[in-house]
Amino acid sequence: MKENTIFNGELLGTVLAVQANFYRVQLDEGVRSPEVISYSPHHPITLPADHLTLLCTRRTRLKKIGQQVMVGDRVIIEEADWNGGRGAIADVLPRNSQLDRPAIANVNQILLVFAVADPPLEPLQLSRFLIKAESTGLDVVLCLNKCDLITDTEKKDIGDRLQNWGYQSIFISVQNQININEISNYLNHKITVIAGPSGVGKSSLINELIPDANLRVGHVSGKLARGRHTTRHVELFELPSGGLLADTPGFNQPDLSCTPEELIYYFPEARKRLESGSCKFTDCLHRDEPDCIVGNDWERYEHYLEFLNDAIAYQNYLKEQSDPESKLKVKAKGKGKNQYEPKLESKKYRRVSRRVQVQNLQDLDLENEEEM
């Protein structure tokens, strides 16, 4: 019988899902090495394997010190909390990495999924996702689904184009079982976040990799050529060959929140040029400045300029927000883009609510007479 080993009444596990105030924790199997957990392994006791997953709450002490528990966190559960498949998280181990949107810890890589057809591949949208993925500092694996809907020549053209961007793409077809095993090899023994726009087959891919996941699958709108997002919350799924895979709600239209100065480093093809030398000006934004080593002779230069304008607008917005007399407000424009507009400066432009108007029957009668 498989057993989970507890040292000094404490067990180590990984948070798979967070919903409301409850945490689903997968317990580690087998004997843990002393370097993984800093508690001395004396007089171990064991727990049956049928308690491999616990539904947990968070200790009040963690709430008081403001310790957040995220999906992907490595947590410690005390033996005293074991009761009927439930427990309480006593502590959270230090994180190796952390994403805020979506909120998930200890991620190793991002699996970015796009479709080459139905919906068609949009280079600007793909660039936006790639920039957001690069900004996390994690490894990026680019996966292109529905390759059975295009010709070999089209596939080669797309692959060559993305290679010039700095990415080695993997062409797959979930429906026709093409290169699914190749994707599995990239996911072994790692925590991977899967991301991409709606309707490209993310949920179908997870269902193929992990049959027990049973995620709802959306359909692409024929009118909009866009899919409907089906994932409701962040959850880690265990891969049969080892590793964990997370689907990510809210990541289908990523925002760009980097500074204008760091944006250029999220383009691998431009970053390569910067590594070979430096620009004349230390504060160069690489848009037609003299002696700029980046130049404008690369395909995504227009994408860079558009994203740069977004980054500058975002930086100005943050500066304005730090000012108590800020006159800017943010307005979502869709597809991950925000627009920053001036606030109304005078109350005279605002309509008075009827709830604060003092009206009586005589006032209403006068209004009715004027209308007649």
Coordinates of C-alpha atoms in Angstrom, one line a residue:
M1 CA 0.0 0.0 0.0
K2 CA 1.2 3.5 -0.9
E3 CA 1.8 5.7 2.1
N4 CA 2.3 9.4 2.7
T5 CA 4.9 10.0 5.4
I6 CA 4.4 12.7 8.1
F7 CA 7.3 14.0 10.2
N8 CA 6.5 15.4 13.6
G9 CA 2.8 15.5 12.8
E10 CA 3.3 17.7 9.7
L11 CA 2.6 16.9 6.1
L12 CA 3.7 18.7 2.9
G13 CA 1.4 19.3 -0.1
T14 CA 0.6 21.5 -3.1
V15 CA -2.5 23.7 -3.4
L16 CA -4.5 22.6 -6.5
A17 CA -7.4 24.9 -6.3
V18 CA -8.8 27.8 -4.3
Q19 CA -12.5 28.5 -4.1
A20 CA -14.1 30.8 -1.5
N21 CA -12.2 30.1 1.7
F22 CA -11.3 26.5 1.0
Y23 CA -8.1 25.0 -0.5
R24 CA -7.8 21.6 -2.2
V25 CA -4.4 20.3 -1.3
Q26 CA -2.6 17.3 -3.0
L27 CA -0.3 15.6 -0.5
D28 CA 3.2 14.5 -1.4
E29 CA 3.7 10.8 -1.7
G30 CA 6.5 8.8 -0.1
V31 CA 9.3 9.9 2.2
R32 CA 10.3 13.5 1.8
S33 CA 14.0 14.5 1.9
P34 CA 15.1 16.7 4.8
E35 CA 16.2 19.5 2.5
V36 CA 12.7 19.9 1.1
I37 CA 11.2 20.6 4.5
S38 CA 13.1 22.1 7.3
Y39 CA 11.7 20.0 10.1
S40 CA 13.7 17.1 11.5
P41 CA 12.6 13.6 10.3
H42 CA 12.4 11.8 13.7
H43 CA 9.8 9.2 14.5
P44 CA 7.8 9.4 11.3
I45 CA 4.2 8.2 11.2
T46 CA 2.2 7.3 8.1
L47 CA -1.1 8.1 6.6
P48 CA -3.1 5.8 4.2
A49 CA -3.0 6.7 0.5
D50 CA -6.8 7.1 0.2
H51 CA -6.3 10.6 1.9
L52 CA -4.1 11.8 -1.0
T53 CA -6.2 15.0 -1.3
L54 CA -7.5 17.2 1.5
L55 CA -10.0 20.0 1.6
C56 CA -8.4 22.6 3.8
T57 CA -9.0 25.9 5.5
R58 CA -6.3 28.5 6.4
R59 CA -5.0 28.9 10.0
T60 CA -6.2 32.1 11.7
R61 CA -2.5 33.0 12.3
L62 CA -1.9 33.2 8.6
K63 CA -4.9 35.5 8.2
K64 CA -3.6 37.8 10.9
I65 CA -0.1 38.1 9.3
G66 CA -1.7 38.6 5.9
Q67 CA -0.2 35.4 4.4
Q68 CA -2.1 34.7 1.2
V69 CA -2.5 31.1 0.0
M70 CA -2.3 30.7 -3.8
V71 CA -2.8 27.9 -6.2
G72 CA 0.6 26.2 -6.6
D73 CA 1.8 27.0 -3.1
R74 CA 3.7 24.4 -1.2
V75 CA 2.0 24.2 2.2
I76 CA 2.4 22.4 5.6
I77 CA -0.6 20.7 7.2
E78 CA -0.5 19.6 10.8
E79 CA -1.5 16.1 11.8
A80 CA -3.9 17.4 14.4
D81 CA -6.0 18.9 11.6
W82 CA -6.6 15.6 9.9
N83 CA -10.2 14.7 10.2
G84 CA -12.5 13.1 7.6
G85 CA -10.4 14.2 4.6
R86 CA -10.2 17.8 5.9
G87 CA -7.4 19.8 7.3
A88 CA -6.0 23.3 7.9
I89 CA -2.9 24.9 6.3
A90 CA -0.4 25.8 9.0
D91 CA 2.3 27.5 6.9
V92 CA 3.3 28.4 3.3
L93 CA 6.8 27.6 2.1
P94 CA 8.8 30.3 0.2
R95 CA 7.8 30.6 -3.5
N96 CA 10.1 30.2 -6.4
S97 CA 7.9 32.3 -8.7
Q98 CA 4.6 34.1 -8.5
L99 CA 2.0 35.4 -11.0
D100 CA -0.6 37.9 -10.0
R101 CA -2.9 37.6 -12.9
P102 CA -3.8 34.7 -12.7
A103 CA -2.8 34.2 -9.0
I104 CA -0.6 31.2 -9.1
A105 CA 2.8 30.3 -7.4
N106 CA 5.8 28.2 -8.3
V107 CA 5.2 28.1 -12.0
N108 CA 8.0 26.9 -14.3
Q109 CA 6.7 27.8 -17.7
I110 CA 3.9 29.1 -19.8
L111 CA 2.3 27.0 -22.5
L112 CA 0.9 29.6 -25.0
V113 CA -1.8 28.0 -27.2
F114 CA -3.0 29.7 -30.4
A115 CA -4.9 28.3 -33.4
V116 CA -3.7 28.7 -37.0
A117 CA -7.3 28.6 -38.3
D118 CA -10.9 28.8 -36.9
P119 CA -10.2 31.4 -35.5
P120 CA -7.5 32.7 -37.8
L121 CA -4.1 33.5 -36.4
E122 CA -3.8 37.3 -35.6
P123 CA -0.1 38.4 -35.4
L124 CA -0.8 41.5 -33.3
Q125 CA -2.8 39.5 -30.8
L126 CA -0.1 36.8 -30.7
S127 CA 2.5 39.5 -30.0
R128 CA 0.5 40.8 -27.1
F129 CA 0.3 37.4 -25.5
L130 CA 4.0 36.7 -26.1
I131 CA 5.0 40.1 -24.5
K132 CA 2.8 39.3 -21.5
A133 CA 4.4 35.9 -21.2
E134 CA 7.9 37.2 -21.6
S135 CA 7.3 39.8 -18.8
T136 CA 6.8 37.0 -16.3
G137 CA 10.4 35.8 -16.7
L138 CA 9.2 32.2 -17.2
D139 CA 10.0 29.9 -20.1
V140 CA 7.5 30.2 -23.0
V141 CA 6.4 27.2 -25.1
L142 CA 4.4 28.2 -28.2
C143 CA 1.8 25.7 -29.3
L144 CA -0.2 26.1 -32.6
N145 CA -3.4 24.1 -32.7
K146 CA -5.7 23.0 -35.6
C147 CA -2.7 22.5 -38.0
D148 CA -4.8 20.0 -39.9
L149 CA -6.8 22.9 -41.3
I150 CA -3.8 24.4 -43.2
T151 CA -1.4 23.2 -45.9
D152 CA 2.2 22.1 -45.3
T153 CA 3.3 25.3 -47.2
E154 CA 1.3 27.5 -44.9
K155 CA 2.6 25.7 -41.9
K156 CA 6.2 26.2 -43.0
D157 CA 5.6 29.9 -43.7
I158 CA 4.1 30.4 -40.2
G159 CA 6.9 28.4 -38.6
D160 CA 9.6 30.4 -40.4
R161 CA 7.9 33.7 -39.4
L162 CA 7.7 32.8 -35.8
Q163 CA 11.3 31.6 -35.8
N164 CA 12.3 35.1 -36.9
W165 CA 10.5 36.4 -33.9
G166 CA 12.6 34.1 -31.7
Y167 CA 10.2 31.2 -31.1
Q168 CA 10.2 27.5 -32.0
S169 CA 6.6 26.7 -32.5
I170 CA 4.9 23.2 -32.1
F171 CA 2.1 22.4 -34.5
I172 CA -0.6 20.2 -33.1
S173 CA -4.1 19.1 -33.8
V174 CA -6.1 18.0 -30.7
Q175 CA -8.9 16.6 -32.9
N176 CA -6.6 14.5 -35.1
Q177 CA -4.1 13.6 -32.3
I178 CA -1.1 15.2 -34.0
N179 CA 2.0 15.9 -31.9
I180 CA 0.1 15.6 -28.5
N181 CA 2.9 13.4 -27.1
E182 CA 5.5 16.1 -28.0
I183 CA 3.6 18.6 -25.9
S184 CA 3.5 16.1 -23.0
N185 CA 7.3 15.9 -23.1
Y186 CA 7.5 19.6 -22.4
L187 CA 5.2 19.3 -19.4
N188 CA 6.8 16.5 -17.4
H189 CA 7.7 17.2 -13.8
K190 CA 6.9 21.0 -14.2
I191 CA 4.1 23.3 -13.2
T192 CA 2.8 24.8 -16.4
V193 CA 0.3 27.6 -17.0
I194 CA -1.7 27.2 -20.2
A195 CA -2.8 30.5 -21.8
G196 CA -4.2 31.9 -25.0
P197 CA -7.3 33.5 -26.5
S198 CA -10.8 31.9 -26.3
G199 CA -11.7 29.3 -28.8
V200 CA -8.2 28.0 -29.7
G201 CA -8.7 24.6 -28.0
K202 CA -7.1 25.1 -24.6
S203 CA -9.8 23.1 -22.7
S204 CA -9.8 20.4 -25.4
L205 CA -6.0 20.1 -25.1
I206 CA -6.2 19.7 -21.3
N207 CA -9.0 17.1 -21.7
E208 CA -6.7 15.2 -24.1
L209 CA -3.7 15.4 -21.9
I210 CA -5.7 14.7 -18.7
P211 CA -8.8 12.7 -19.5
D212 CA -10.1 13.0 -15.9
A213 CA -10.1 16.8 -16.1
N214 CA -13.5 16.9 -17.9
L215 CA -13.3 20.7 -18.7
R216 CA -16.2 22.3 -20.5
V217 CA -15.4 23.0 -24.1
G218 CA -16.6 26.2 -25.9
H219 CA -17.3 26.8 -29.5
V220 CA -16.1 29.4 -31.9
S221 CA -18.7 32.0 -32.9
G222 CA -19.2 32.0 -36.7
K223 CA -20.1 35.7 -36.7
L224 CA -17.2 37.0 -34.6
A225 CA -14.6 34.2 -35.4
R226 CA -14.0 34.2 -31.6
G227 CA -14.4 31.6 -28.9
R228 CA -16.3 31.7 -25.7
H229 CA -14.2 31.5 -22.5
T230 CA -15.2 28.4 -20.5
T231 CA -12.8 28.4 -17.5
R232 CA -14.2 29.9 -14.3
H233 CA -11.3 29.6 -11.8
V234 CA -7.6 28.7 -11.6
E235 CA -7.0 25.0 -11.0
L236 CA -4.0 22.7 -11.3
F237 CA -4.5 19.3 -12.9
E238 CA -2.1 16.4 -12.4
L239 CA -0.6 15.0 -15.6
P240 CA -0.4 11.2 -15.9
S241 CA 3.3 11.3 -16.7
G242 CA 4.1 13.8 -13.9
G243 CA 3.8 17.5 -13.5
L244 CA 0.8 19.9 -13.0
L245 CA -1.0 21.9 -15.6
A246 CA -3.1 25.1 -14.8
D247 CA -5.9 26.6 -16.9
T248 CA -6.2 30.3 -16.4
P249 CA -9.4 32.3 -16.5
G250 CA -9.0 36.0 -17.2
F251 CA -5.8 35.5 -19.3
N252 CA -7.6 35.4 -22.6
Q253 CA -7.0 39.2 -23.1
P254 CA -3.7 40.1 -21.3
D255 CA -3.0 43.7 -20.4
L256 CA 0.5 45.2 -20.8
S257 CA 1.7 46.8 -17.5
C258 CA 5.4 47.1 -18.1
T259 CA 7.4 50.3 -18.2
P260 CA 8.3 51.8 -21.6
E261 CA 12.0 51.2 -20.9
E262 CA 11.7 47.5 -20.3
L263 CA 9.3 46.7 -23.1
I264 CA 12.0 46.2 -25.8
Y265 CA 13.5 43.3 -23.8
Y266 CA 10.3 41.3 -24.2
F267 CA 10.9 41.0 -28.0
P268 CA 13.5 38.3 -28.4
E269 CA 14.6 39.5 -31.9
A270 CA 15.2 43.0 -30.6
R271 CA 16.8 41.8 -27.3
K272 CA 19.3 39.9 -29.4
R273 CA 20.4 43.2 -31.1
L274 CA 20.8 44.9 -27.7
E275 CA 23.0 42.1 -26.5
S276 CA 25.4 42.8 -29.3
G277 CA 25.9 46.4 -28.5
S278 CA 24.3 49.5 -27.0
C279 CA 22.4 52.6 -28.2
K280 CA 23.9 56.1 -28.2
F281 CA 21.5 57.3 -25.5
T282 CA 21.0 55.4 -22.3
D283 CA 17.3 56.3 -22.2
C284 CA 16.6 55.3 -25.8
L285 CA 13.1 54.1 -26.5
H286 CA 14.2 52.8 -29.9
R287 CA 11.8 54.8 -32.1
D288 CA 14.0 56.6 -34.7
E289 CA 16.6 57.9 -32.2
P290 CA 20.0 58.5 -33.8
D291 CA 22.5 55.6 -33.6
C292 CA 19.8 53.2 -32.2
I293 CA 21.1 49.7 -32.4
V294 CA 17.7 48.2 -32.5
G295 CA 16.6 49.9 -35.7
N296 CA 13.3 49.5 -37.5
D297 CA 14.1 46.7 -40.0
W298 CA 12.3 43.9 -38.1
E299 CA 8.8 42.6 -38.7
R300 CA 7.3 43.4 -35.2
Y301 CA 8.6 46.9 -35.1
E302 CA 5.1 48.3 -35.7
H303 CA 3.8 46.1 -32.9
Y304 CA 6.5 47.4 -30.6
L305 CA 5.5 51.1 -31.4
E306 CA 1.9 50.3 -30.6
F307 CA 2.7 48.6 -27.3
L308 CA 5.1 51.4 -26.5
N309 CA 2.3 53.9 -26.7
D310 CA 0.2 51.7 -24.4
A311 CA 3.1 51.5 -21.9
I312 CA 3.7 55.3 -22.0
A313 CA -0.1 55.9 -21.4
Y314 CA -0.1 53.4 -18.6
Q315 CA 2.9 55.0 -16.9
N316 CA 1.3 58.4 -17.2
Y317 CA -1.9 57.0 -15.7
L318 CA 0.0 55.6 -12.7
K319 CA 1.6 59.0 -12.1
E320 CA -1.7 60.7 -12.3
Q321 CA -3.2 58.2 -9.9
S322 CA -0.6 58.9 -7.3
D323 CA -1.7 62.5 -7.5
P324 CA -4.8 63.1 -5.2
E325 CA -6.0 65.6 -7.8
S326 CA -5.7 63.2 -10.7
K327 CA -7.7 64.1 -13.8
L328 CA -7.4 60.8 -15.7
K329 CA -9.5 57.7 -15.6
V330 CA -9.0 54.3 -17.3
K331 CA -11.6 52.9 -19.8
A332 CA -11.3 49.3 -21.1
K333 CA -11.4 49.1 -24.9
G334 CA -11.3 45.3 -25.3
K335 CA -8.6 42.9 -26.6
G336 CA -6.4 43.8 -23.6
K337 CA -6.2 47.5 -24.4
N338 CA -7.0 50.4 -22.1
Q339 CA -7.8 54.0 -22.9
Y340 CA -7.0 56.8 -20.5
E341 CA -9.5 59.7 -20.6
P342 CA -9.9 62.9 -18.6
K343 CA -12.3 63.0 -15.8
L344 CA -15.2 65.5 -15.8
E345 CA -13.9 68.5 -13.9
S346 CA -17.2 70.0 -12.9
K347 CA -20.3 68.6 -11.2
K348 CA -22.5 70.6 -13.6
Y349 CA -22.0 67.9 -16.2
R350 CA -23.4 65.2 -14.0
R351 CA -27.1 64.5 -13.9
V352 CA -28.7 64.9 -10.4
S353 CA -30.1 61.6 -9.1
R354 CA -33.9 61.6 -8.5
R355 CA -33.2 60.1 -5.1
V356 CA -31.6 63.3 -3.9
Q357 CA -34.2 65.6 -5.4
V358 CA -36.8 66.9 -3.0
Q359 CA -40.1 66.8 -4.8
N360 CA -43.7 67.2 -3.5
L361 CA -47.0 66.8 -5.2
Q362 CA -47.2 70.5 -6.0
D363 CA -43.9 70.3 -7.9
L364 CA -45.2 67.4 -9.8
D365 CA -48.4 69.2 -10.7
L366 CA -46.5 72.2 -12.0
E367 CA -44.3 69.9 -14.1
N368 CA -47.4 68.3 -15.6
E369 CA -49.0 71.7 -16.4
E370 CA -45.8 72.8 -18.2
E371 CA -45.8 69.7 -20.3
M372 CA -49.5 70.1 -21.3

